[in-house]
XYZ file of C-alpha atoms in Angstrom:
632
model
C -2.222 18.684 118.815
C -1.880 18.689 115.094
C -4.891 18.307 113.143
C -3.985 18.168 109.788
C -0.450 19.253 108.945
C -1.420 20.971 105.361
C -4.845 22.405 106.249
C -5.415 22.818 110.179
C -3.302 23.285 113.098
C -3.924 22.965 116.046
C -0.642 22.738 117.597
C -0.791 24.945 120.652
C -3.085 24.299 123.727
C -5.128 27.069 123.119
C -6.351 26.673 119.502
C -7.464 23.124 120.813
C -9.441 24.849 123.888
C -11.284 27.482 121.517
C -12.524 24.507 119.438
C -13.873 22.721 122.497
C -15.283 25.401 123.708
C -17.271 25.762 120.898
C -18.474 22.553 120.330
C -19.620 21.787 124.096
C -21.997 25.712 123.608
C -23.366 24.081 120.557
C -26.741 21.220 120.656
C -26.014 17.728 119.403
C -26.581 18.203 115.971
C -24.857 21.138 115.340
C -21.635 19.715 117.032
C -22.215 16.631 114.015
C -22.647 19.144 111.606
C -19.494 21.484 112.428
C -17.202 18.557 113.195
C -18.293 16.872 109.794
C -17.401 20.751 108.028
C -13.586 20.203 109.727
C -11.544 19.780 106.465
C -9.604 17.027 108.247
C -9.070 13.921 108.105
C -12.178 10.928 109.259
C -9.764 9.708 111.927
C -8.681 13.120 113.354
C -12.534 14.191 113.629
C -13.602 10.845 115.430
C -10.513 12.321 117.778
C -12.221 15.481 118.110
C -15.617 14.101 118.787
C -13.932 11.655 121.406
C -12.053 14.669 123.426
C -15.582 16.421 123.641
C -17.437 13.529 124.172
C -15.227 12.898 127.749
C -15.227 16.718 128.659
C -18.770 16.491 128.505
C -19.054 13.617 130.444
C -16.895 15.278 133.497
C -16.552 18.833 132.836
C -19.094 21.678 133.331
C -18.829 25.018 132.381
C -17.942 26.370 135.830
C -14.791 24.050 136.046
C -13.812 24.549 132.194
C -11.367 27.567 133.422
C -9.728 24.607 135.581
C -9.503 21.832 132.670
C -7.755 24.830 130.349
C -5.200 25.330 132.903
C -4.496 21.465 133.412
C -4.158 20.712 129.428
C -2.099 24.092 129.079
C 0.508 22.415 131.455
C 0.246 19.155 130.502
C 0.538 17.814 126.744
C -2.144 16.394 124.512
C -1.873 12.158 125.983
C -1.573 13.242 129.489
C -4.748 15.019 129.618
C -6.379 13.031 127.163
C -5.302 9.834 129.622
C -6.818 11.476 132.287
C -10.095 12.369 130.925
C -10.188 8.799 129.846
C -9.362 7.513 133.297
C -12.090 9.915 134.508
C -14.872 8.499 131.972
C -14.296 4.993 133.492
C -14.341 6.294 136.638
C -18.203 8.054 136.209
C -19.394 4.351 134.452
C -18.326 2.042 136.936
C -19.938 4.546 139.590
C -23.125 4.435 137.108
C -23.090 0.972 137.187
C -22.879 0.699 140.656
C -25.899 2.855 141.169
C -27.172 0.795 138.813
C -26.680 -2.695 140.730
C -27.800 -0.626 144.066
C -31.318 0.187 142.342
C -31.646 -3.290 141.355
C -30.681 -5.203 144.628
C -32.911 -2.655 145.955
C -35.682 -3.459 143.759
C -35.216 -6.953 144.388
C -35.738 -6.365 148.150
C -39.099 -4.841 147.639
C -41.968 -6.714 149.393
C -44.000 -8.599 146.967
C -41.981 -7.680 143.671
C -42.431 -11.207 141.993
C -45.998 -11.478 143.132
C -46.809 -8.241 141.750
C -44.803 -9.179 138.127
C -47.101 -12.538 138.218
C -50.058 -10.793 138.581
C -49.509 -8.033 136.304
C -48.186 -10.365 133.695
C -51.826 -12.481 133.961
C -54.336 -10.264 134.986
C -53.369 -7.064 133.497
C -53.156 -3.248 135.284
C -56.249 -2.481 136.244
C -55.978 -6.027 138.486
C -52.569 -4.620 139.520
C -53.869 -1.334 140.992
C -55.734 -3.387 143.568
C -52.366 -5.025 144.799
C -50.384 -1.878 144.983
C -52.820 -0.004 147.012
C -53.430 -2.817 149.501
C -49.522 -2.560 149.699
C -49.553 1.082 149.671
C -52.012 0.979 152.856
C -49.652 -2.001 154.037
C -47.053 0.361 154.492
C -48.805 2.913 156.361
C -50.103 1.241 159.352
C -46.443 -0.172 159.452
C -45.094 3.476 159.398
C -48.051 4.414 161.997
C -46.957 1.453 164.175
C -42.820 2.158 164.183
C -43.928 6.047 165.212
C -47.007 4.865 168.283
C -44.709 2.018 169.675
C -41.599 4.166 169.581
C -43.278 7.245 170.851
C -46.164 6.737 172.820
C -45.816 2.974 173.533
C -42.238 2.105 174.412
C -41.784 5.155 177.245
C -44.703 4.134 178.925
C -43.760 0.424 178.854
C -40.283 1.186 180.462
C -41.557 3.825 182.555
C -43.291 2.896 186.473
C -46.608 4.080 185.107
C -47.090 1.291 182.682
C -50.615 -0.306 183.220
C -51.067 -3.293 185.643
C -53.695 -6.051 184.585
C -56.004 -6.521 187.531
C -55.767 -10.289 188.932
C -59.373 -10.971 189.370
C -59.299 -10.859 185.072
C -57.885 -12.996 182.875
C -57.326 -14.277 179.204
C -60.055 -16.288 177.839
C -60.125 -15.625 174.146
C -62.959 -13.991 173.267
C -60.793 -10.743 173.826
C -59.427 -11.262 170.484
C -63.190 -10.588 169.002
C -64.395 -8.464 170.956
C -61.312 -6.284 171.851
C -62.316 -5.755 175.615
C -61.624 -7.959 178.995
C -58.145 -8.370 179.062
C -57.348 -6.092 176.544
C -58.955 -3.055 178.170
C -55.864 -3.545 180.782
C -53.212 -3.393 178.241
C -51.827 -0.393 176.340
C -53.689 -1.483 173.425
C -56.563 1.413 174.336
C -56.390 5.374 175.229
C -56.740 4.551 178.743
C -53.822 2.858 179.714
C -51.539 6.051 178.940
C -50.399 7.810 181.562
C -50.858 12.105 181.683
C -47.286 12.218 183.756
C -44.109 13.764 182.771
C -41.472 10.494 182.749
C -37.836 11.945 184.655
C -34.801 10.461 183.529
C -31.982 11.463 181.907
C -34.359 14.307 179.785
C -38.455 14.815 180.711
C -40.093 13.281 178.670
C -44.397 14.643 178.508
C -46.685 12.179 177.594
C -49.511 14.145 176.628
C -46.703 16.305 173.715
C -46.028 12.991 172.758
C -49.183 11.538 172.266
C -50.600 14.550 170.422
C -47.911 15.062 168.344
C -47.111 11.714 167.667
C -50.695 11.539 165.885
C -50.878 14.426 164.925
C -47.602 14.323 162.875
C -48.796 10.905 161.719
C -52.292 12.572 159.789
C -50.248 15.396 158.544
C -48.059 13.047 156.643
C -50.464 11.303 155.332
C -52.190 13.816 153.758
C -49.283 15.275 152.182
C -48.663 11.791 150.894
C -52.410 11.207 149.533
C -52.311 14.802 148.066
C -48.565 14.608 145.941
C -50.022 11.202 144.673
C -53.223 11.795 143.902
C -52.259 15.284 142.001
C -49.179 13.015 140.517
C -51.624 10.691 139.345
C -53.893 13.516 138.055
C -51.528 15.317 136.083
C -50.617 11.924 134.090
C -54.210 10.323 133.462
C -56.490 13.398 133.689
C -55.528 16.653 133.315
C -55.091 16.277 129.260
C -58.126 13.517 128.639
C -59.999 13.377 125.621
C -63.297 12.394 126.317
C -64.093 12.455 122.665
C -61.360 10.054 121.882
C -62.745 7.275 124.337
C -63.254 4.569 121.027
C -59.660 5.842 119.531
C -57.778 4.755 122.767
C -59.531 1.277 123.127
C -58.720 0.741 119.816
C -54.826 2.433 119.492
C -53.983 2.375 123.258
C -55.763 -0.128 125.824
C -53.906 -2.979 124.799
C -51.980 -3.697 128.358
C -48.170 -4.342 127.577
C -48.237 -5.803 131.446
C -49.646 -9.087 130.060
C -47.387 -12.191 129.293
C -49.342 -14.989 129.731
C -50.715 -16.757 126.850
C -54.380 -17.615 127.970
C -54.656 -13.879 129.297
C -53.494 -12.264 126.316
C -56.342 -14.434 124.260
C -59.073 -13.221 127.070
C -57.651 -9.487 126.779
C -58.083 -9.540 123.150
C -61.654 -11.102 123.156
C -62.455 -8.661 126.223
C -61.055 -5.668 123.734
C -63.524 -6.731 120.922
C -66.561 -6.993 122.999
C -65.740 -3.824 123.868
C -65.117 -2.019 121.225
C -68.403 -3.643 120.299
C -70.418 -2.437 122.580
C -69.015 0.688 122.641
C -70.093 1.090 118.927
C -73.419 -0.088 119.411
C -74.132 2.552 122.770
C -73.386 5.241 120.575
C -75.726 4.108 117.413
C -78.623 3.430 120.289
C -77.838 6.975 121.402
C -77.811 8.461 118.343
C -81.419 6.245 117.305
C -83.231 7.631 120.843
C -86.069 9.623 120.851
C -87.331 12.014 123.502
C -89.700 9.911 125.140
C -86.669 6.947 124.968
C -84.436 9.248 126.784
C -87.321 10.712 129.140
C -87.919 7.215 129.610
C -84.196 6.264 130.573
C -83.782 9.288 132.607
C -87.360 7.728 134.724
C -85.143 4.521 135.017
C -82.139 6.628 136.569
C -83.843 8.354 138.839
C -85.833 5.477 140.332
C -82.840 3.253 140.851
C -80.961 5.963 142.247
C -84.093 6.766 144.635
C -84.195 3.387 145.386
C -80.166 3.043 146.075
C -80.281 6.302 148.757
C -82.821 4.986 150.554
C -80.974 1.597 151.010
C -77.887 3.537 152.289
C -80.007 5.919 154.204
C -82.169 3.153 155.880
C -78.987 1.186 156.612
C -77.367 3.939 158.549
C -80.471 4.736 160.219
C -81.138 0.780 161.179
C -77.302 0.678 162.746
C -78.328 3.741 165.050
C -80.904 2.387 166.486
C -78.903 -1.011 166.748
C -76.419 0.822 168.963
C -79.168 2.449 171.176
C -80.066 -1.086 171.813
C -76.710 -2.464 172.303
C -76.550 0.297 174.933
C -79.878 -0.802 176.329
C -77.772 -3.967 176.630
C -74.972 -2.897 178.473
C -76.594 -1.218 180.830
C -78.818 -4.157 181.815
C -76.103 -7.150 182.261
C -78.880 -9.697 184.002
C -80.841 -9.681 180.354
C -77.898 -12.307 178.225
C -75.864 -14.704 179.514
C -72.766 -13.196 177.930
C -72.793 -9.042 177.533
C -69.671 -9.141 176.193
C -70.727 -11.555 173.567
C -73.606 -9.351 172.276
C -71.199 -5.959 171.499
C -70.313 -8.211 168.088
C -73.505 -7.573 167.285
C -73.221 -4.130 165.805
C -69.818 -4.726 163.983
C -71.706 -8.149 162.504
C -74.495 -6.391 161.290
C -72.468 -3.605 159.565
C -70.155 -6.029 158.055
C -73.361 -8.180 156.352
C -74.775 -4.891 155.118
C -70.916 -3.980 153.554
C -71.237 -7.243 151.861
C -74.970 -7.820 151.121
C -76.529 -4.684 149.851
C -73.906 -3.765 147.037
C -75.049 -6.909 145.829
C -78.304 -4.990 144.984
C -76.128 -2.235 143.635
C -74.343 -4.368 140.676
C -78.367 -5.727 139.935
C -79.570 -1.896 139.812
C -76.328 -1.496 137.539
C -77.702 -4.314 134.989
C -81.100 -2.843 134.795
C -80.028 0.758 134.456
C -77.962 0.088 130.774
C -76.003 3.292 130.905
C -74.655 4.549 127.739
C -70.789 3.981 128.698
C -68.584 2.021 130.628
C -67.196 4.556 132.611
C -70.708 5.882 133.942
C -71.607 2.611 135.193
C -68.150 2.098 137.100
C -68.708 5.173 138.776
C -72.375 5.123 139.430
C -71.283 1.846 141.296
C -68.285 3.466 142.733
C -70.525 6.217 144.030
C -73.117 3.954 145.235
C -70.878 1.954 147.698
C -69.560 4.949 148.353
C -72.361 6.330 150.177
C -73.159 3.228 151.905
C -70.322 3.042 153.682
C -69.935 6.733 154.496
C -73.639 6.734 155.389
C -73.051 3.919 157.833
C -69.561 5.331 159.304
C -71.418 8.587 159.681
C -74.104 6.934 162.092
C -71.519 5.258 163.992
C -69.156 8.235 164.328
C -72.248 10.606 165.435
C -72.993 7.741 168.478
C -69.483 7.619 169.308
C -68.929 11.559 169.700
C -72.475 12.459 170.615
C -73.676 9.255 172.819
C -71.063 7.517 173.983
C -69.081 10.491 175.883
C -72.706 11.264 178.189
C -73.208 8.041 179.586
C -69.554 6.608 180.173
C -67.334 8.186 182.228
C -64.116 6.642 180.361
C -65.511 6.793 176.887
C -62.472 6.730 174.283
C -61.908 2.865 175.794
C -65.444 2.010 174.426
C -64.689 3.984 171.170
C -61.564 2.089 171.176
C -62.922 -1.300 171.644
C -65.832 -0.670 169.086
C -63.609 0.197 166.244
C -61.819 -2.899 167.281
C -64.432 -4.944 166.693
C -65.172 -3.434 163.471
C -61.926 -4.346 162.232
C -61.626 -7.789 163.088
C -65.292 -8.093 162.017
C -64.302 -6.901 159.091
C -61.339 -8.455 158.069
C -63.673 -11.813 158.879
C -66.324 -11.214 156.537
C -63.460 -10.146 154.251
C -61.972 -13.377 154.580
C -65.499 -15.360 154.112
C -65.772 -13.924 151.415
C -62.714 -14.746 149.452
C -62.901 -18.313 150.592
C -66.784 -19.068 150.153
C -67.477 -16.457 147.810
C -65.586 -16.436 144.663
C -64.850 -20.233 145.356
C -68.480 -20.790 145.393
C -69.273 -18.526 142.302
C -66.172 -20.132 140.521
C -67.990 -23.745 141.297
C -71.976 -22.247 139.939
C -70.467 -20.687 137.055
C -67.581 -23.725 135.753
C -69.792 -27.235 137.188
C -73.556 -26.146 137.305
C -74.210 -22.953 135.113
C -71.580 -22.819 132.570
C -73.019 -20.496 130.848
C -72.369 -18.099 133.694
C -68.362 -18.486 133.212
C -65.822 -18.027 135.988
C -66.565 -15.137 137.810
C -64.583 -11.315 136.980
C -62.645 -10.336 139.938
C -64.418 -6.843 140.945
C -61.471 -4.545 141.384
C -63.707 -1.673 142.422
C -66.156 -3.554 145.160
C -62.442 -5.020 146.563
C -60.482 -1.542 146.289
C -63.556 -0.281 148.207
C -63.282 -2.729 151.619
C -59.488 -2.285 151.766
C -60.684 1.565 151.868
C -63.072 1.555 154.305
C -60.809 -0.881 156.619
C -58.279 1.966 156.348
C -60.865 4.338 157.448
C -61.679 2.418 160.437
C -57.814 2.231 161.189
C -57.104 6.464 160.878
C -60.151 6.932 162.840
C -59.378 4.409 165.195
C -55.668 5.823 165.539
C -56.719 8.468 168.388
C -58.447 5.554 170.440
C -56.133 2.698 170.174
C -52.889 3.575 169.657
C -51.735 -0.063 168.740
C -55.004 -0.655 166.433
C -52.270 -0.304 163.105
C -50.954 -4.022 164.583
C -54.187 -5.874 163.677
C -54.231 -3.980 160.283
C -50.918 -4.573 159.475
C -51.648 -8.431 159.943
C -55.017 -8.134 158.550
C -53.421 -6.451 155.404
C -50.664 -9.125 155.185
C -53.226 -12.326 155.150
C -55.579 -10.529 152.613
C -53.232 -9.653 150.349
C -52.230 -13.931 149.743
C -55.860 -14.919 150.722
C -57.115 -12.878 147.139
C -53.587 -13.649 145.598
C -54.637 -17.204 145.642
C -58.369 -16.326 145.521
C -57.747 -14.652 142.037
C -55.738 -17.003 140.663
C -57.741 -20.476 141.265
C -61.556 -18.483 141.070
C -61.168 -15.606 138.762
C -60.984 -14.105 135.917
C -59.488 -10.331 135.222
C -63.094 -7.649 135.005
C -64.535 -7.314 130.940
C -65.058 -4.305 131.177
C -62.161 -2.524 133.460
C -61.778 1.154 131.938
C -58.595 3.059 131.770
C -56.388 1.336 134.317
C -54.669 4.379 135.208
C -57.395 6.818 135.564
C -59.304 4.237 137.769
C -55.771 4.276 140.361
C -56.382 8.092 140.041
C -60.201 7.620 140.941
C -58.706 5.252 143.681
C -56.554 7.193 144.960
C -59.203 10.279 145.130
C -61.564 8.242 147.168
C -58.740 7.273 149.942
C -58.343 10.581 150.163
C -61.845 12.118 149.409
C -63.761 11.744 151.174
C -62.687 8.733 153.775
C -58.906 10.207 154.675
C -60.985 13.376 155.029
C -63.500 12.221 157.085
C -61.036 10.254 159.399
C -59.409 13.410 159.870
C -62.220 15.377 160.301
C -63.309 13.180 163.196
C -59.773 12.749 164.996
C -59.871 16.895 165.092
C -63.345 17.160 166.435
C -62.777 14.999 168.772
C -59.084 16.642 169.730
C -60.957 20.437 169.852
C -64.285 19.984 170.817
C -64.815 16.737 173.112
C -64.022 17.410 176.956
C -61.503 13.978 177.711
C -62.343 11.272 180.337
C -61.561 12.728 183.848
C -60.403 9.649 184.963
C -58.607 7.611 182.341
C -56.152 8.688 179.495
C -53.525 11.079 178.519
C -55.065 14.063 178.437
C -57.398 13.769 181.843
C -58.062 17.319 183.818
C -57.994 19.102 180.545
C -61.016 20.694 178.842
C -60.080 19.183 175.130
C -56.926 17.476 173.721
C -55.911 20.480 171.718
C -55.301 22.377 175.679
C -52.070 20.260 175.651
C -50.192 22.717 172.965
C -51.553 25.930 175.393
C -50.216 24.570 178.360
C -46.509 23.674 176.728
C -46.453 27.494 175.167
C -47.266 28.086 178.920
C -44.132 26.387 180.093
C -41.985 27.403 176.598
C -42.839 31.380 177.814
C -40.551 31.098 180.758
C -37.352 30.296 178.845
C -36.219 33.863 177.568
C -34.465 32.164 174.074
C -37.383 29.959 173.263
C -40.162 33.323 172.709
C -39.810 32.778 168.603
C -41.965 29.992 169.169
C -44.142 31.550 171.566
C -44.705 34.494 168.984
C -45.505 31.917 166.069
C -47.919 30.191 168.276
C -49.550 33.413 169.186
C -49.864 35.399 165.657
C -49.882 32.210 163.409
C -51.170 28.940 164.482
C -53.942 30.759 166.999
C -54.450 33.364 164.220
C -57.813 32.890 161.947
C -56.294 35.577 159.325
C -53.315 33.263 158.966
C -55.687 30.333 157.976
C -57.640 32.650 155.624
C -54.757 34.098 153.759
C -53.830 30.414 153.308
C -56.776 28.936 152.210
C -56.920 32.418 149.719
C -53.180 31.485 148.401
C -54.738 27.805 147.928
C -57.142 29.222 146.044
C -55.987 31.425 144.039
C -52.731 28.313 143.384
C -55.281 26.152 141.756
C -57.322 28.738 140.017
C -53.921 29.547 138.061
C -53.067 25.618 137.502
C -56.435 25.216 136.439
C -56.082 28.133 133.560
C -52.734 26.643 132.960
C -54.645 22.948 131.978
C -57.681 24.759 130.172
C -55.188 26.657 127.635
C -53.270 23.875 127.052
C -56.638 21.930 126.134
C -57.109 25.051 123.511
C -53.956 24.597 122.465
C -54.566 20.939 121.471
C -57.857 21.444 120.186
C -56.242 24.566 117.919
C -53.037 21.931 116.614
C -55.265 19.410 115.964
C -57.778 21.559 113.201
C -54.131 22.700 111.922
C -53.053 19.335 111.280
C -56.526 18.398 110.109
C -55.805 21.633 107.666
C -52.569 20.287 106.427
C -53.782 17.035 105.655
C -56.984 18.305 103.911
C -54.523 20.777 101.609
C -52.105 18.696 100.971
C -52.148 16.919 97.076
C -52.580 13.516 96.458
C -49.665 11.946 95.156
């Protein structure tokens, strides 16, 4: 290759690979820099840039030794027609990952529906939407793994359950979850405790307990890498000083395209930044006994709240002693069966009724930001709910396991009714609801407006129904079905809901930090909780004797002794014996891990608190700059 016949020549292979070789070891802008200091020609250095261009596209330094060999026996167009031919070949497989990742997009569930809602409600409207799909997929996951492994062998097996001919179908199963139902596979019960022989053994009680078990597991890991994902993004680095700089520089939501939401965003923005101006000269004006006299206000209202979640959790105990009472004396209602909706009912009206009272508290309390009163509201439903799952939880592990002799059917069949419950007041709600609040606030009290569409009082019910479902999961293996089409019919009931009755929330906060807050409480404490329960009730509760998979054992958890039992025999099998032995039976093992834990996030949380130092220390050195620099 001949550069420059006067001034540079490159005319043997290996002057040409030396220059190559030192332009790929060099950053972008020194490669301009060097190429531009060639004293060539313009056309022979666009020919240099082009021939390193292409062997960076398809060359790495551990092949370079084989690209010198090929252009040493080959002369400068054959090679370069080659590397050519190979740079067409990397774009159309680029653009065929490309068109892969879009048809793939294209098939994901909802994808225009999202786009339409983003594009008039804005983000934090959106986060509602993606978690209800989020928990959409789960209990479709959790239903592919219970069918395929629990469900399916038993249903093709001799030992699949027999509905009794003296009962049959007569609709009220569907709301009440027993009759019929309590013959079916749909319930703990039905599962068999044999070993199925065919062309491999296959042990229903390893299958049921893993098959669960392996189902929690994953969702935790899923929960944690998103919620420290989200973390890391929205958290970790947050200014709280800065709160009036971002709604000013960085709330605007680029998600927005339609015209009338745009106008309500920017009016939203103003009142905002309004407001926000006005809570911090109030704060600023307060004197002590102004602030003692706030802090009075606080703490009564918060009183007040606790003791409505307290009383409510206490009232459904005593509701389910009576429903007992109930069951116990048939000849007292016409219909026994009837009277077990009573308890879901109740809880459901007290989901939907008393946060009512908790927005009024919220009005009357005139906290000095908008992100306290989101999460004072947040924390209020909060403990409702957990306060009233709590109750119900403590009957069903404490009461319910004395006085029936198959009790994980009952548990089974009252979760079932909680859900369906559930998803009815849900439904009510969206229909009567907002469409009735839409109606007061547009035809008789205009001056009320059409009402905001609460994203935290909604991301809240979609939570707790996914609580019922993972505690439910242990009880009723099926019980993901009747989420999965419970999921499906919410998510277009409050599509349509939103659209025709509502409005996107004032006063919304950061959209991302709320998915991270979101995300926290799925995990924190309900996933939690859920799990917490499913492993109580796996170590410490002795199963029915006479129903289920795990009958003649003294807990669930005696399932994993009994296969080590059986594993011990085979000589080349004694690794997992050992493991079993020293590491999952081992309370060191858990201690050193919960130490590593530990001592992990002690060193990540060091990591985030220097590089908040290091922000704070840039920021007085730009500050410094500025204030020495001379006007111009």
């Amino acid at each position: 290759m001949v550069l420059s016949k006067n001034r540079l020549v490159v005319s043997c292979p290996t002057e040409e690979q030396i220059l190559i070789k030192e332009l790929v070891a060099l950053s972008t802008t020194e490669q301009i820099r060097k190429i531009r200091a060639l004293p060539v020609s313009f056309e022979e250095k666009k020919h240099v840039r082009l021939v390193e261009k292409i062997f960076l596209k398809i060359c790495h330094w551990s092949v370079f030794p084989l690209y010198l060999n090929f252009i040493q026996k080959c002369n400068r167009d054959v090679y370069l027609c080659v590397l050519l031919c190979c740079l067409l070949l990397l774009q159309l497989i680029r653009r065929f990952g490309y068109s892969i990742k879009s048809i793939s997009q294209s098939l994901q569930l909802w994808r225009g529906i999202m786009k339409e809602i983003g594009g008039k409600f804005g983000s934090s409207v959106l986060n509602y939407f993606v978690l209800l799909k989020w928990l959409l997929l789960f209990n479709i996951f959790s239903f592919l793994v219970n069918f395929g492994f629990i469900t399916i062998p038993l249903l093709v097996s001799d030992l699949s359950p027999n509905v009794s001919p003296n009962v049959s179908f007569r609709g009220l199963e569907l709301l009440t979850g027993a009759g019929y139902f309590n013959y079916t596979v749909m319930y703990y019960g039905s599962y068999s405790n044999e070993t199925f022989r065919g062309l491999v053994d296959y042990d229903m009680q390893l299958a049921y307990f893993f098959t669960i078990s392996v189902y929690m597991v994953l969702c935790g890991l899923v929960l944690i890498f998103s919620m420290a994902s989200s973390f890391k993004k929205n958290y970790a680095l947050a200014d709280s000083a800065s709160n009036s700089a971002w709604q000013l520089l960085c709330s605007w939501d680029f998600s927005i395209t339609n015209e009338k939401a745009v106008n309500q965003r920017k009016n939203n923005l103003r009142i905002q930044l309004k407001e926000s101006l006005s809570e911090k000269a109030h704060r600023e004006r307060q004197t002590t006994s102004e602030q003692l006299k706030q802090y009075g206000i606080y703490f009564g209202f918060w009183l007040l709240s606790t003791g409505l979640a307290v009383g409510c959790g206490a009232s459904i105990f005593y509701l389910c002693q009576y429903e007992n009472e109930v069951r116990k004396s048939t000849h007292c209602c016409r219909n026994p069966e009837a009277e077990t909706l009573l308890v879901p009912f109740v809880v459901s009206l007290m989901n939907m009724v008393i946060p009512l009272f908790f927005s009024l508290f919220n009005k009357f309390e005139h906290y000095s930001s908008q992100r306290r009163q989101i999460y004072a509201l947040l924390f209020r439903n909060v403990l409702l709910r957990l306060s009233i799952l709590g109750v119900l939880c403590y009957y069903w592990m404490n009461t319910v396991p004395q006085k029936f002799t198959c009790w994980e059917p009952v548990v089974g069949q009252a979760l079932y009714r909680l859900v369906i419950v559930d998803f009815i007041f849900l439904m009510l709600g969206s229909l009567f609801g907002e469409f009735l609040s839409n109606v007061i606030g547009t035809k008789i009290q205009p001056r009320l407006g059409v009402p905001e569409f609460d994203v935290a009082r909604n991301v809240l019910e979609i939570i707790y129904a996914q609580t019922l479902a993972w505690i439910g999961i242990y009880f009723s293996p099926l019980l993901p079905v009747i989420q999965i089409l419970k999921f499906f019919i919410l998510f277009y009931l409050k599509k349509v809901s939103l659209i025709h009755n509502c409005q996107p929330p004032r006063r919304s906060g950061r959209a991302a930090q709320m998915k991270t807050i979101f995300i926290f409480l799925l995990f924190i404490p309900f996933f939690v909780g859920a799990l917490s329960i499913v492993a109580y009730t796996a170590w410490s509760l002795t199963p029915s004797e006479h129903c289920g998979p795990f009958r003649g054992l003294n807990n669930t958890f005696s399932v994993t002794g009994e296969w080590i039992d059986d594993v011990n025999k085979l000589s080349s099998t004694q690794w997992v014996v050992w493991i079993y032995q020293n590491v999952i039976k081992s309370e060191i093992f858990y201690f050193l891990i919960t130490l590593i834990i530990l001592v992990i996030i002690y060193i990540f949380w060091q990591l985030i608190q220097g590089r908040k130092e290091l922000i704070v220390l840039l920021r007085k050195q730009i500050v410094n700059v500025g204030s020495n620099c001379p006007p111009e």
